[in-house]
């Protein structure tokens, strides 16, 4: 699925969750932006420290938000990271590769939420 299609799905899901109320959409989008920025910083810090237990916990938390917005890619990457943290020797991808993919997905998620907030303002 392309970033544009993922954005469309997120927007549709958030619109449904908020009953299409522009103020609620904007509030929720900004809450996701703030949480996402924190998650991205924590992901980078915990990876640099090789704190696998904390990375696994963070992945679980991010996965909840991903599922709330219908973001299957982000949810899947969180599952992969969680498994990689539990058993790094028997995983198809290295922890570095998984974290890099999740980092990119979180950046995309943040841009999508910012775009969503901007689109509501411009209506």
PDB file of C-alpha atoms in Angstrom:
ATOM      1  CA  UNK A   1       0.000   0.000   0.000  1.00  0.00           C
ATOM      2  CA  UNK A   2       1.314   3.429  -0.898  1.00  0.00           C
ATOM      3  CA  UNK A   3       1.751   6.285   1.590  1.00  0.00           C
ATOM      4  CA  UNK A   4      -1.153   8.120  -0.081  1.00  0.00           C
ATOM      5  CA  UNK A   5      -3.468   5.149   0.399  1.00  0.00           C
ATOM      6  CA  UNK A   6      -2.342   4.726   4.014  1.00  0.00           C
ATOM      7  CA  UNK A   7      -3.070   8.428   4.594  1.00  0.00           C
ATOM      8  CA  UNK A   8      -6.498   8.018   3.033  1.00  0.00           C
ATOM      9  CA  UNK A   9      -7.253   5.047   5.288  1.00  0.00           C
ATOM     10  CA  UNK A  10      -6.039   6.902   8.405  1.00  0.00           C
ATOM     11  CA  UNK A  11      -8.129   9.934   7.514  1.00  0.00           C
ATOM     12  CA  UNK A  12     -11.216   7.808   6.934  1.00  0.00           C
ATOM     13  CA  UNK A  13     -10.722   5.985  10.250  1.00  0.00           C
ATOM     14  CA  UNK A  14     -10.141   9.187  12.245  1.00  0.00           C
ATOM     15  CA  UNK A  15     -13.144  10.804  10.567  1.00  0.00           C
ATOM     16  CA  UNK A  16     -15.301   7.853  11.622  1.00  0.00           C
ATOM     17  CA  UNK A  17     -13.904   7.887  15.180  1.00  0.00           C
ATOM     18  CA  UNK A  18     -14.694  11.582  15.559  1.00  0.00           C
ATOM     19  CA  UNK A  19     -18.096  11.518  13.818  1.00  0.00           C
ATOM     20  CA  UNK A  20     -16.572  13.844  11.185  1.00  0.00           C
ATOM     21  CA  UNK A  21     -16.359  16.719  13.679  1.00  0.00           C
ATOM     22  CA  UNK A  22     -13.555  18.986  12.379  1.00  0.00           C
ATOM     23  CA  UNK A  23     -12.561  20.182  15.864  1.00  0.00           C
ATOM     24  CA  UNK A  24     -12.328  16.607  17.142  1.00  0.00           C
ATOM     25  CA  UNK A  25     -10.395  15.492  14.045  1.00  0.00           C
ATOM     26  CA  UNK A  26      -7.921  18.336  14.568  1.00  0.00           C
ATOM     27  CA  UNK A  27      -7.591  17.564  18.297  1.00  0.00           C
ATOM     28  CA  UNK A  28      -7.010  13.865  17.678  1.00  0.00           C
ATOM     29  CA  UNK A  29      -4.562  14.529  14.831  1.00  0.00           C
ATOM     30  CA  UNK A  30      -2.556  16.879  17.058  1.00  0.00           C
ATOM     31  CA  UNK A  31      -2.570  14.314  19.880  1.00  0.00           C
ATOM     32  CA  UNK A  32      -1.204  11.711  17.470  1.00  0.00           C
ATOM     33  CA  UNK A  33       1.432  14.168  16.208  1.00  0.00           C
ATOM     34  CA  UNK A  34       2.641  14.883  19.750  1.00  0.00           C
ATOM     35  CA  UNK A  35       2.682  11.214  20.779  1.00  0.00           C
ATOM     36  CA  UNK A  36       4.353  10.227  17.515  1.00  0.00           C
ATOM     37  CA  UNK A  37       7.155  12.771  17.973  1.00  0.00           C
ATOM     38  CA  UNK A  38       7.808  11.395  21.462  1.00  0.00           C
ATOM     39  CA  UNK A  39       7.661   7.797  20.209  1.00  0.00           C
ATOM     40  CA  UNK A  40      10.127   8.546  17.420  1.00  0.00           C
ATOM     41  CA  UNK A  41      12.604  10.118  19.854  1.00  0.00           C
ATOM     42  CA  UNK A  42      12.212   7.200  22.281  1.00  0.00           C
ATOM     43  CA  UNK A  43      12.659   4.649  19.491  1.00  0.00           C
ATOM     44  CA  UNK A  44      15.968   6.232  18.506  1.00  0.00           C
ATOM     45  CA  UNK A  45      17.175   6.590  22.102  1.00  0.00           C
ATOM     46  CA  UNK A  46      16.221   3.061  23.171  1.00  0.00           C
ATOM     47  CA  UNK A  47      17.768   1.585  20.048  1.00  0.00           C
ATOM     48  CA  UNK A  48      21.013   3.493  20.673  1.00  0.00           C
ATOM     49  CA  UNK A  49      21.035   2.093  24.229  1.00  0.00           C
ATOM     50  CA  UNK A  50      20.128  -1.408  22.958  1.00  0.00           C
ATOM     51  CA  UNK A  51      17.330  -1.510  25.535  1.00  0.00           C
ATOM     52  CA  UNK A  52      15.327  -4.360  24.022  1.00  0.00           C
ATOM     53  CA  UNK A  53      12.826  -4.659  26.858  1.00  0.00           C
ATOM     54  CA  UNK A  54      11.915  -0.973  26.577  1.00  0.00           C
ATOM     55  CA  UNK A  55      11.850  -1.195  22.760  1.00  0.00           C
ATOM     56  CA  UNK A  56       9.426  -4.093  22.997  1.00  0.00           C
ATOM     57  CA  UNK A  57       7.197  -2.114  25.379  1.00  0.00           C
ATOM     58  CA  UNK A  58       7.314   0.916  23.063  1.00  0.00           C
ATOM     59  CA  UNK A  59       6.424  -1.260  20.060  1.00  0.00           C
ATOM     60  CA  UNK A  60       3.382  -2.551  21.929  1.00  0.00           C
ATOM     61  CA  UNK A  61       2.259   1.004  22.739  1.00  0.00           C
ATOM     62  CA  UNK A  62       2.742   2.244  19.171  1.00  0.00           C
ATOM     63  CA  UNK A  63       0.881  -0.791  17.845  1.00  0.00           C
ATOM     64  CA  UNK A  64      -2.189   0.277  19.827  1.00  0.00           C
ATOM     65  CA  UNK A  65      -2.250   3.672  18.114  1.00  0.00           C
ATOM     66  CA  UNK A  66      -1.596   2.040  14.749  1.00  0.00           C
ATOM     67  CA  UNK A  67      -4.554  -0.275  15.207  1.00  0.00           C
ATOM     68  CA  UNK A  68      -6.724   2.647  16.286  1.00  0.00           C
ATOM     69  CA  UNK A  69      -5.984   4.405  12.979  1.00  0.00           C
ATOM     70  CA  UNK A  70      -6.194   1.267  10.846  1.00  0.00           C
ATOM     71  CA  UNK A  71      -2.494   1.424   9.964  1.00  0.00           C
ATOM     72  CA  UNK A  72      -1.672  -2.208   9.153  1.00  0.00           C
ATOM     73  CA  UNK A  73       1.912  -1.454   8.062  1.00  0.00           C
ATOM     74  CA  UNK A  74       2.800   0.316  11.304  1.00  0.00           C
ATOM     75  CA  UNK A  75       1.082  -2.388  13.335  1.00  0.00           C
ATOM     76  CA  UNK A  76       2.980  -5.128  11.482  1.00  0.00           C
ATOM     77  CA  UNK A  77       6.329  -3.379  11.983  1.00  0.00           C
ATOM     78  CA  UNK A  78       5.630  -3.091  15.705  1.00  0.00           C
ATOM     79  CA  UNK A  79       4.954  -6.835  15.845  1.00  0.00           C
ATOM     80  CA  UNK A  80       8.178  -7.546  13.966  1.00  0.00           C
ATOM     81  CA  UNK A  81      10.136  -5.287  16.345  1.00  0.00           C
ATOM     82  CA  UNK A  82       8.594  -6.965  19.362  1.00  0.00           C
ATOM     83  CA  UNK A  83       9.587 -10.406  18.066  1.00  0.00           C
ATOM     84  CA  UNK A  84      13.072  -9.187  17.129  1.00  0.00           C
ATOM     85  CA  UNK A  85      13.557  -7.860  20.670  1.00  0.00           C
ATOM     86  CA  UNK A  86      12.465 -11.154  22.227  1.00  0.00           C
ATOM     87  CA  UNK A  87      14.550 -13.395  19.977  1.00  0.00           C
ATOM     88  CA  UNK A  88      17.096 -11.385  17.967  1.00  0.00           C
ATOM     89  CA  UNK A  89      19.066 -14.472  16.883  1.00  0.00           C
ATOM     90  CA  UNK A  90      16.166 -16.243  15.187  1.00  0.00           C
ATOM     91  CA  UNK A  91      14.699 -13.338  13.285  1.00  0.00           C
ATOM     92  CA  UNK A  92      14.718 -12.686   9.553  1.00  0.00           C
ATOM     93  CA  UNK A  93      15.609  -9.018   9.955  1.00  0.00           C
ATOM     94  CA  UNK A  94      18.263  -7.496  12.150  1.00  0.00           C
ATOM     95  CA  UNK A  95      17.118  -5.260  14.969  1.00  0.00           C
ATOM     96  CA  UNK A  96      18.811  -2.333  13.206  1.00  0.00           C
ATOM     97  CA  UNK A  97      16.822  -2.982  10.018  1.00  0.00           C
ATOM     98  CA  UNK A  98      13.521  -3.316  11.879  1.00  0.00           C
ATOM     99  CA  UNK A  99      14.121  -0.107  13.831  1.00  0.00           C
ATOM    100  CA  UNK A 100      15.064   1.717  10.610  1.00  0.00           C
ATOM    101  CA  UNK A 101      11.834   0.584   8.937  1.00  0.00           C
ATOM    102  CA  UNK A 102       9.746   1.547  11.957  1.00  0.00           C
ATOM    103  CA  UNK A 103      11.500   4.932  12.118  1.00  0.00           C
ATOM    104  CA  UNK A 104      10.514   5.626   8.497  1.00  0.00           C
ATOM    105  CA  UNK A 105       6.956   4.425   9.102  1.00  0.00           C
ATOM    106  CA  UNK A 106       6.633   6.718  12.133  1.00  0.00           C
ATOM    107  CA  UNK A 107       7.922   9.656  10.098  1.00  0.00           C
ATOM    108  CA  UNK A 108       5.285   8.897   7.461  1.00  0.00           C
ATOM    109  CA  UNK A 109       2.605   8.566  10.153  1.00  0.00           C
ATOM    110  CA  UNK A 110       3.565  11.963  11.594  1.00  0.00           C
ATOM    111  CA  UNK A 111       3.435  13.636   8.176  1.00  0.00           C
ATOM    112  CA  UNK A 112       0.065  12.035   7.548  1.00  0.00           C
ATOM    113  CA  UNK A 113      -1.336  13.335  10.840  1.00  0.00           C
ATOM    114  CA  UNK A 114      -0.005  16.834  10.097  1.00  0.00           C
ATOM    115  CA  UNK A 115      -1.588  16.682   6.644  1.00  0.00           C
ATOM    116  CA  UNK A 116      -4.859  15.528   8.209  1.00  0.00           C
ATOM    117  CA  UNK A 117      -4.859  18.461  10.641  1.00  0.00           C
ATOM    118  CA  UNK A 118      -4.045  20.891   7.810  1.00  0.00           C
ATOM    119  CA  UNK A 119      -6.796  19.477   5.592  1.00  0.00           C
ATOM    120  CA  UNK A 120      -9.379  19.998   8.337  1.00  0.00           C
ATOM    121  CA  UNK A 121      -8.281  23.612   8.819  1.00  0.00           C
ATOM    122  CA  UNK A 122      -8.527  24.343   5.087  1.00  0.00           C
ATOM    123  CA  UNK A 123     -12.109  23.024   4.751  1.00  0.00           C
TER     124      UNK A 123
END
